[in-house]
Short mmCIF file of C-alpha atoms in Angstrom, two decimals:
data_model
loop_
_atom_site.label_atom_id
_atom_site.label_comp_id
_atom_site.label_asym_id
_atom_site.label_seq_id
_atom_site.Cartn_x
_atom_site.Cartn_y
_atom_site.Cartn_z
CA MET A 1 -1.34 10.35 -2.20
CA THR A 2 -0.78 8.68 1.26
CA ALA A 3 -3.96 8.30 3.24
CA ARG A 4 -4.27 10.47 6.28
CA ALA A 5 -6.45 9.90 9.36
CA LEU A 6 -9.11 12.63 10.12
CA PRO A 7 -8.92 14.66 13.31
CA ARG A 8 -11.74 14.13 15.68
CA THR A 9 -14.47 16.76 16.18
CA SER A 10 -15.09 18.57 19.30
CA ARG A 11 -15.43 16.31 22.40
CA ARG A 12 -15.32 15.82 26.04
CA PHE A 13 -12.90 13.60 28.17
CA THR A 14 -13.32 11.54 31.24
CA LEU A 15 -10.37 10.72 33.57
CA LEU A 16 -10.32 7.09 35.08
CA GLY A 17 -8.02 5.79 37.60
CA ALA A 18 -6.74 2.14 37.70
CA PRO A 19 -4.62 1.83 40.91
CA PHE A 20 -3.37 -1.61 40.30
CA ASP A 21 0.17 -2.99 39.84
CA GLY A 22 -0.54 -6.70 40.60
CA ALA A 23 0.92 -7.61 37.12
CA ALA A 24 4.16 -5.79 37.76
CA THR A 25 5.93 -9.16 38.03
CA LEU A 26 9.37 -7.72 36.79
CA GLY A 27 10.80 -4.29 37.44
CA TRP A 28 9.45 -2.29 40.44
CA PRO A 29 5.89 -2.31 41.81
CA GLY A 30 4.36 0.93 43.03
CA SER A 31 2.34 2.26 40.15
CA ARG A 32 -0.94 1.70 42.01
CA TYR A 33 -0.19 5.01 43.64
CA ALA A 34 0.13 6.92 40.36
CA PRO A 35 -3.53 7.90 39.65
CA ASP A 36 -3.69 9.90 42.94
CA ARG A 37 -0.26 11.62 42.35
CA ILE A 38 -1.10 12.48 38.64
CA ARG A 39 -4.51 13.94 39.76
CA ALA A 40 -2.62 16.07 42.37
CA ALA A 41 -0.36 17.36 39.73
CA MET A 42 -3.26 18.06 37.37
CA ARG A 43 -4.67 20.48 39.99
CA TRP A 44 -1.57 22.67 39.37
CA ILE A 45 -2.44 22.85 35.65
CA LEU A 46 -6.17 23.25 35.84
CA GLN A 47 -6.10 26.26 38.18
CA ARG A 48 -4.87 28.29 35.12
CA ARG A 49 -8.26 27.97 33.31
CA GLU A 50 -10.04 31.32 33.12
CA GLY A 51 -13.39 32.04 31.30
CA GLY A 52 -13.59 28.70 29.55
CA GLN A 53 -10.05 29.02 28.00
CA ILE A 54 -6.46 28.32 28.71
CA TYR A 55 -3.39 30.01 27.27
CA CYS A 56 -0.73 27.72 25.75
CA LEU A 57 2.65 29.54 25.62
CA ASP A 58 4.08 26.81 23.29
CA HIS A 59 1.84 28.21 20.51
CA ALA A 60 1.10 31.64 21.79
CA ALA A 61 -2.54 30.77 21.40
CA LEU A 62 -5.72 30.56 23.61
CA HIS A 63 -7.38 27.17 23.62
CA PRO A 64 -11.05 26.30 24.69
CA PHE A 65 -11.14 24.66 28.12
CA PRO A 66 -14.62 24.71 29.40
CA ASP A 67 -15.41 23.27 32.83
CA ASP A 68 -16.71 20.09 31.41
CA LEU A 69 -13.93 19.49 28.93
CA LEU A 70 -12.37 17.03 31.54
CA THR A 71 -14.21 15.37 34.14
CA ASP A 72 -12.90 12.92 36.72
CA GLY A 73 -14.91 9.56 36.71
CA GLY A 74 -13.10 8.13 39.72
CA ASP A 75 -11.35 4.78 39.72
CA VAL A 76 -12.37 1.63 37.69
CA HIS A 77 -13.20 -1.48 39.70
CA THR A 78 -10.08 -3.01 40.95
CA VAL A 79 -9.49 -6.11 42.86
CA ALA A 80 -5.97 -6.10 44.46
CA HIS A 81 -5.71 -9.95 44.51
CA ASP A 82 -7.59 -10.56 41.31
CA LEU A 83 -6.05 -9.73 37.92
CA GLU A 84 -8.77 -10.94 35.81
CA ALA A 85 -11.40 -8.96 37.64
CA THR A 86 -9.27 -5.86 37.56
CA LEU A 87 -8.73 -6.22 33.71
CA ALA A 88 -12.49 -6.67 33.41
CA GLY A 89 -13.28 -3.60 35.40
CA ALA A 90 -10.82 -1.42 33.42
CA ALA A 91 -12.45 -2.48 30.20
CA ALA A 92 -15.92 -1.81 31.46
CA GLY A 93 -14.70 1.71 32.47
CA VAL A 94 -13.48 2.46 29.11
CA ARG A 95 -16.49 0.95 27.42
CA ASP A 96 -18.96 2.80 29.71
CA THR A 97 -17.04 6.05 29.18
CA LEU A 98 -17.45 5.72 25.45
CA ALA A 99 -21.03 4.76 25.66
CA ALA A 100 -21.67 8.03 27.47
CA GLY A 101 -20.15 9.97 24.55
CA HIS A 102 -16.78 10.85 26.28
CA THR A 103 -13.23 9.99 25.42
CA PRO A 104 -11.51 7.92 28.19
CA VAL A 105 -8.25 8.66 29.68
CA LEU A 106 -7.16 5.77 31.73
CA LEU A 107 -4.39 6.21 34.31
CA GLY A 108 -2.53 3.11 35.53
CA GLY A 109 -1.28 1.19 37.24
CA ASP A 110 0.94 -1.27 35.46
CA ASP A 111 1.08 -1.87 31.73
CA SER A 112 -1.07 -4.93 31.76
CA LEU A 113 -3.87 -2.27 31.46
CA LEU A 114 -2.97 -1.62 27.87
CA TYR A 115 -5.02 -4.75 27.00
CA PRO A 116 -8.33 -3.79 28.77
CA ALA A 117 -8.14 -0.24 27.33
CA ALA A 118 -7.94 -1.77 23.85
CA ARG A 119 -10.63 -4.30 24.64
CA GLY A 120 -13.04 -1.57 26.01
CA LEU A 121 -12.43 0.47 22.72
CA ALA A 122 -12.69 -2.68 20.47
CA GLU A 123 -15.90 -3.79 22.12
CA SER A 124 -17.42 -0.25 21.51
CA THR A 125 -16.99 -0.21 17.85
CA ALA A 126 -18.03 -2.36 14.89
CA GLY A 127 -14.90 -1.11 13.05
CA THR A 128 -11.21 -1.85 13.39
CA VAL A 129 -9.02 -0.43 16.18
CA ALA A 130 -5.31 0.66 15.73
CA VAL A 131 -2.85 0.86 18.83
CA VAL A 132 -0.28 3.57 18.84
CA HIS A 133 2.07 2.02 21.48
CA LEU A 134 4.79 4.29 23.05
CA ASP A 135 6.90 1.96 25.11
CA ALA A 136 10.69 1.15 25.76
CA HIS A 137 9.56 -2.57 25.36
CA LEU A 138 7.58 -4.46 22.79
CA ASP A 139 5.10 -5.97 25.44
CA LEU A 140 4.69 -8.94 22.89
CA LEU A 141 5.57 -11.71 25.30
CA ASP A 142 2.96 -14.54 24.99
CA ARG A 143 3.24 -16.15 28.34
CA SER A 144 5.99 -17.28 30.70
CA GLU A 145 6.19 -19.15 33.96
CA GLN A 146 7.04 -16.03 35.96
CA GLN A 147 4.52 -13.67 34.37
CA GLY A 148 1.74 -15.89 33.09
CA ALA A 149 -0.50 -14.58 30.19
CA HIS A 150 -1.32 -11.16 31.46
CA SER A 151 1.59 -8.94 32.63
CA HIS A 152 3.21 -5.67 31.95
CA SER A 153 5.11 -7.60 29.28
CA SER A 154 2.18 -8.96 27.35
CA GLY A 155 -0.46 -6.08 26.94
CA MET A 156 0.15 -5.39 23.33
CA ARG A 157 0.34 -9.26 22.67
CA ARG A 158 -3.09 -9.74 24.40
CA ALA A 159 -4.53 -6.81 22.59
CA SER A 160 -3.47 -8.18 19.28
CA GLU A 161 -5.77 -11.08 19.95
CA LEU A 162 -9.02 -9.00 19.90
CA PRO A 163 -10.73 -9.67 16.67
CA ASN A 164 -10.97 -6.12 15.41
CA VAL A 165 -7.48 -4.81 16.45
CA ASP A 166 -5.64 -4.05 13.19
CA LEU A 167 -2.02 -4.60 13.70
CA ALA A 168 -1.10 -3.62 10.20
CA ALA A 169 -2.57 -0.19 11.11
CA SER A 170 -0.79 -0.07 14.52
CA VAL A 171 2.73 1.04 15.31
CA GLN A 172 5.09 0.84 18.16
CA LEU A 173 7.14 3.86 19.09
CA ALA A 174 10.39 4.58 21.25
CA SER A 175 11.51 0.99 21.91
CA ARG A 176 15.20 0.35 22.66
CA HIS A 177 17.90 -1.91 23.74
CA PHE A 178 16.98 -5.66 24.01
CA ASN A 179 13.90 -7.79 23.84
CA PHE A 180 12.82 -11.43 23.38
CA PRO A 181 13.61 -13.11 19.87
CA SER A 182 10.08 -14.61 20.18
CA SER A 183 8.59 -11.13 20.24
CA LEU A 184 10.63 -10.15 17.07
CA SER A 185 9.16 -13.26 15.36
CA PHE A 186 5.57 -12.35 16.34
CA ARG A 187 6.02 -8.72 15.25
CA GLU A 188 7.41 -9.67 11.86
CA GLN A 189 4.70 -12.40 11.24
CA ALA A 190 1.88 -9.86 12.27
CA GLY A 191 3.31 -6.96 10.15
CA LEU A 192 3.33 -4.67 13.25
CA ARG A 193 5.53 -1.65 12.57
CA ASN A 194 8.25 -0.52 15.01
CA ILE A 195 9.86 2.96 15.17
CA PRO A 196 12.68 2.70 17.72
CA ALA A 197 13.75 5.56 19.81
CA ALA A 198 17.01 5.84 17.98
CA GLU A 199 14.97 6.55 14.70
CA ILE A 200 12.87 9.17 16.51
CA HIS A 201 16.09 11.04 17.62
CA ARG A 202 17.31 10.96 14.09
CA ARG A 203 14.30 11.91 12.23
CA GLY A 204 12.38 14.19 14.72
CA THR A 205 8.94 14.03 16.13
CA GLU A 206 7.25 16.00 13.35
CA THR A 207 8.05 13.50 10.71
CA ILE A 208 7.48 10.65 12.83
CA ALA A 209 3.97 11.86 13.77
CA GLU A 210 3.24 12.36 10.12
CA ASP A 211 4.22 8.70 9.43
CA VAL A 212 2.04 7.53 12.36
CA ILE A 213 -0.97 9.51 11.28
CA ALA A 214 -0.79 7.96 7.82
CA GLN A 215 -0.25 4.45 9.32
CA ILE A 216 -3.44 4.66 11.43
CA ALA A 217 -5.64 6.01 8.68
CA ALA A 218 -6.66 2.52 7.86
CA ALA A 219 -8.38 1.94 11.24
CA ASP A 220 -11.62 3.24 12.45
CA GLN A 221 -10.60 3.82 16.03
CA VAL A 222 -7.27 4.46 17.73
CA LEU A 223 -5.88 3.83 21.11
CA LEU A 224 -2.87 5.84 22.18
CA ALA A 225 -1.04 3.54 24.82
CA PHE A 226 1.64 5.54 26.58
CA ASP A 227 3.97 3.66 28.99
CA ILE A 228 6.04 6.33 30.70
CA ASP A 229 9.21 4.31 30.27
CA CYS A 230 9.18 5.44 26.67
CA VAL A 231 10.62 8.67 28.16
CA ASP A 232 14.24 8.56 29.15
CA PRO A 233 14.70 8.03 32.88
CA ALA A 234 16.58 11.35 33.12
CA HIS A 235 13.17 12.99 32.35
CA ALA A 236 10.97 10.35 33.99
CA PRO A 237 12.72 8.54 36.88
CA GLY A 238 9.46 7.44 38.44
CA ALA A 239 8.85 4.42 36.16
CA GLY A 240 8.51 0.60 36.48
CA ALA A 241 11.86 0.14 34.67
CA HIS A 242 14.78 2.30 33.50
CA GLU A 243 15.88 2.10 29.97
CA PRO A 244 18.43 4.93 28.84
CA GLY A 245 18.17 6.52 25.57
CA GLY A 246 14.44 7.25 25.55
CA LEU A 247 12.47 10.26 24.45
CA THR A 248 13.03 13.61 26.06
CA SER A 249 10.01 15.24 27.76
CA PHE A 250 9.76 17.70 24.96
CA GLN A 251 9.57 14.76 22.41
CA ALA A 252 6.86 13.04 24.40
CA LEU A 253 4.88 16.13 24.73
CA ASP A 254 5.21 16.92 21.10
CA LEU A 255 4.15 13.48 19.92
CA VAL A 256 1.03 13.68 22.22
CA GLN A 257 0.11 17.05 20.87
CA ARG A 258 0.38 15.95 17.29
CA LEU A 259 -1.41 12.72 17.71
CA ALA A 260 -4.26 13.72 20.11
CA PRO A 261 -6.72 14.93 17.47
CA TYR A 262 -6.62 11.46 15.80
CA VAL A 263 -6.99 9.30 19.02
CA ASP A 264 -10.24 7.89 20.54
CA ALA A 265 -8.77 6.74 23.84
CA LEU A 266 -5.70 7.20 26.07
CA VAL A 267 -4.06 4.65 28.57
CA LEU A 268 -1.07 6.01 30.48
CA THR A 269 0.71 3.47 32.52
CA GLU A 270 3.84 2.71 34.73
CA VAL A 271 4.26 6.06 36.49
CA ASN A 272 5.79 4.87 39.82
CA PRO A 273 5.74 7.28 42.79
CA LEU A 274 7.98 4.96 44.74
CA THR A 275 10.81 5.52 42.41
CA ASP A 276 9.93 9.02 41.35
CA LEU A 277 11.95 12.13 42.49
CA HIS A 278 9.79 15.01 43.77
CA ASP A 279 6.92 14.04 41.64
CA ARG A 280 8.66 14.89 38.44
CA THR A 281 7.23 11.92 36.60
CA ALA A 282 3.73 12.37 37.91
CA ASN A 283 4.07 16.07 36.84
CA LEU A 284 5.08 15.06 33.27
CA ALA A 285 2.25 12.56 33.15
CA ALA A 286 -0.27 15.25 34.12
CA TYR A 287 1.03 17.55 31.34
CA LEU A 288 0.85 14.76 28.83
CA VAL A 289 -2.86 14.32 29.84
CA ALA A 290 -3.38 18.11 29.79
CA HIS A 291 -1.98 18.42 26.26
CA PHE A 292 -3.95 15.47 25.15
CA VAL A 293 -7.10 17.01 26.30
CA VAL A 294 -6.44 20.46 25.09
CA HIS A 295 -5.09 19.55 21.57
CA GLY A 296 -7.41 16.66 21.23
CA GLY A 297 -10.55 18.34 22.42
CA SER A 298 -10.97 20.60 19.39
CA PRO A 299 -9.93 20.29 15.70
CA ASP A 300 -8.62 23.82 16.00
CA ALA A 301 -6.61 23.24 19.15
CA ALA A 302 -3.61 21.41 17.44
CA PRO A 303 -1.68 23.82 15.16
CA GLU A 304 0.25 22.22 12.24
CA GLY A 305 3.48 23.17 13.82
CA ALA A 306 2.72 21.68 17.28
CA LEU A 307 5.61 22.31 19.67
CA SER A 308 8.19 22.95 16.83
#
C-alpha cells in the first residue's frame, strides 16, 4: 500500500507580508504591492464569518472559522536595498510564527521568498522538509551574471541546499513551456519529481493531489510554495510573467483545498498589482489563502471530494 501523509490537527494561522520585489530581475517588478492588495481582498471574504463559522457553497457545508483562526502578523523585516537582509527577515518571520505555535502564511513579494520560507520551516524542525512547488518555472537556476545566486529563478535551487530539505519527497507542479537545460540536469540528478501543467489538465486535480499526498508522506514537514504564475494568465493577469496553458482558477483552488490539511506553511508569491486587471489576481490570491486556512485548519474541514 502506498504511504500517505497524515492531515494536521486543529491549528491557527498567521498572515505575514513580505513587500519586496528586489530580486525580480527578469519579468515585471511590482509584487512589493501585493500583500496590501491581498489583505484588502481578504476583507471581502472574512466579512462572511458569523458565530465562529463560515459557509462554503462548494461543499454545502459549514466550516469552523473562529476569530483567532487567522491573525495578521504584519510585515516581516524587509530592506529595499538589501536582498540578504530581507531573506533573513522573512525566514525569521516564518520561524517565529512556528515557534508561537501558528502556521505561517507568507505573502510575497517576488519568488526569491520561496527560499526563506523553506529555511524558516527547515530551521524549526529536526526532521525533513518537503516542498510542493506550484510554478510555471522550475526555479532551479544556480546563479547567473544578471540574476546572481538569489532571484525569482533560483528559490527552489537555494531551498534544495538546506540540509534537511528532502527533494525526493518534494514535487513541482504546473510547469510549462521552456527552461534551462542545466535545471533539467539538476532536477534529474536530485530525483525531484515534476508534474507539468499538461499532465494536470489530462489527469485532473483529484488524481494529482493524491499523488502529491503520497509523495510528501516521507517528509516530516511540508511547505506549499505557490507562485501565482502557475495559474494561466487568463485567470491571473497580475503576475510577474505570463505563461499560457496554466492552471485554471478552479484547478488552483481545488489543489489548495486538497493539499492544505497536509501542509505546515504556505508562501504565495508573484502577485503583481501593476499588471493586474481590477484586482482579479489579488482576489484569487485572497481566496487561495482563505481556502488554505478553512480547509487546513481542521481535519474535518476538507471533504474527500474537495471541489469535485
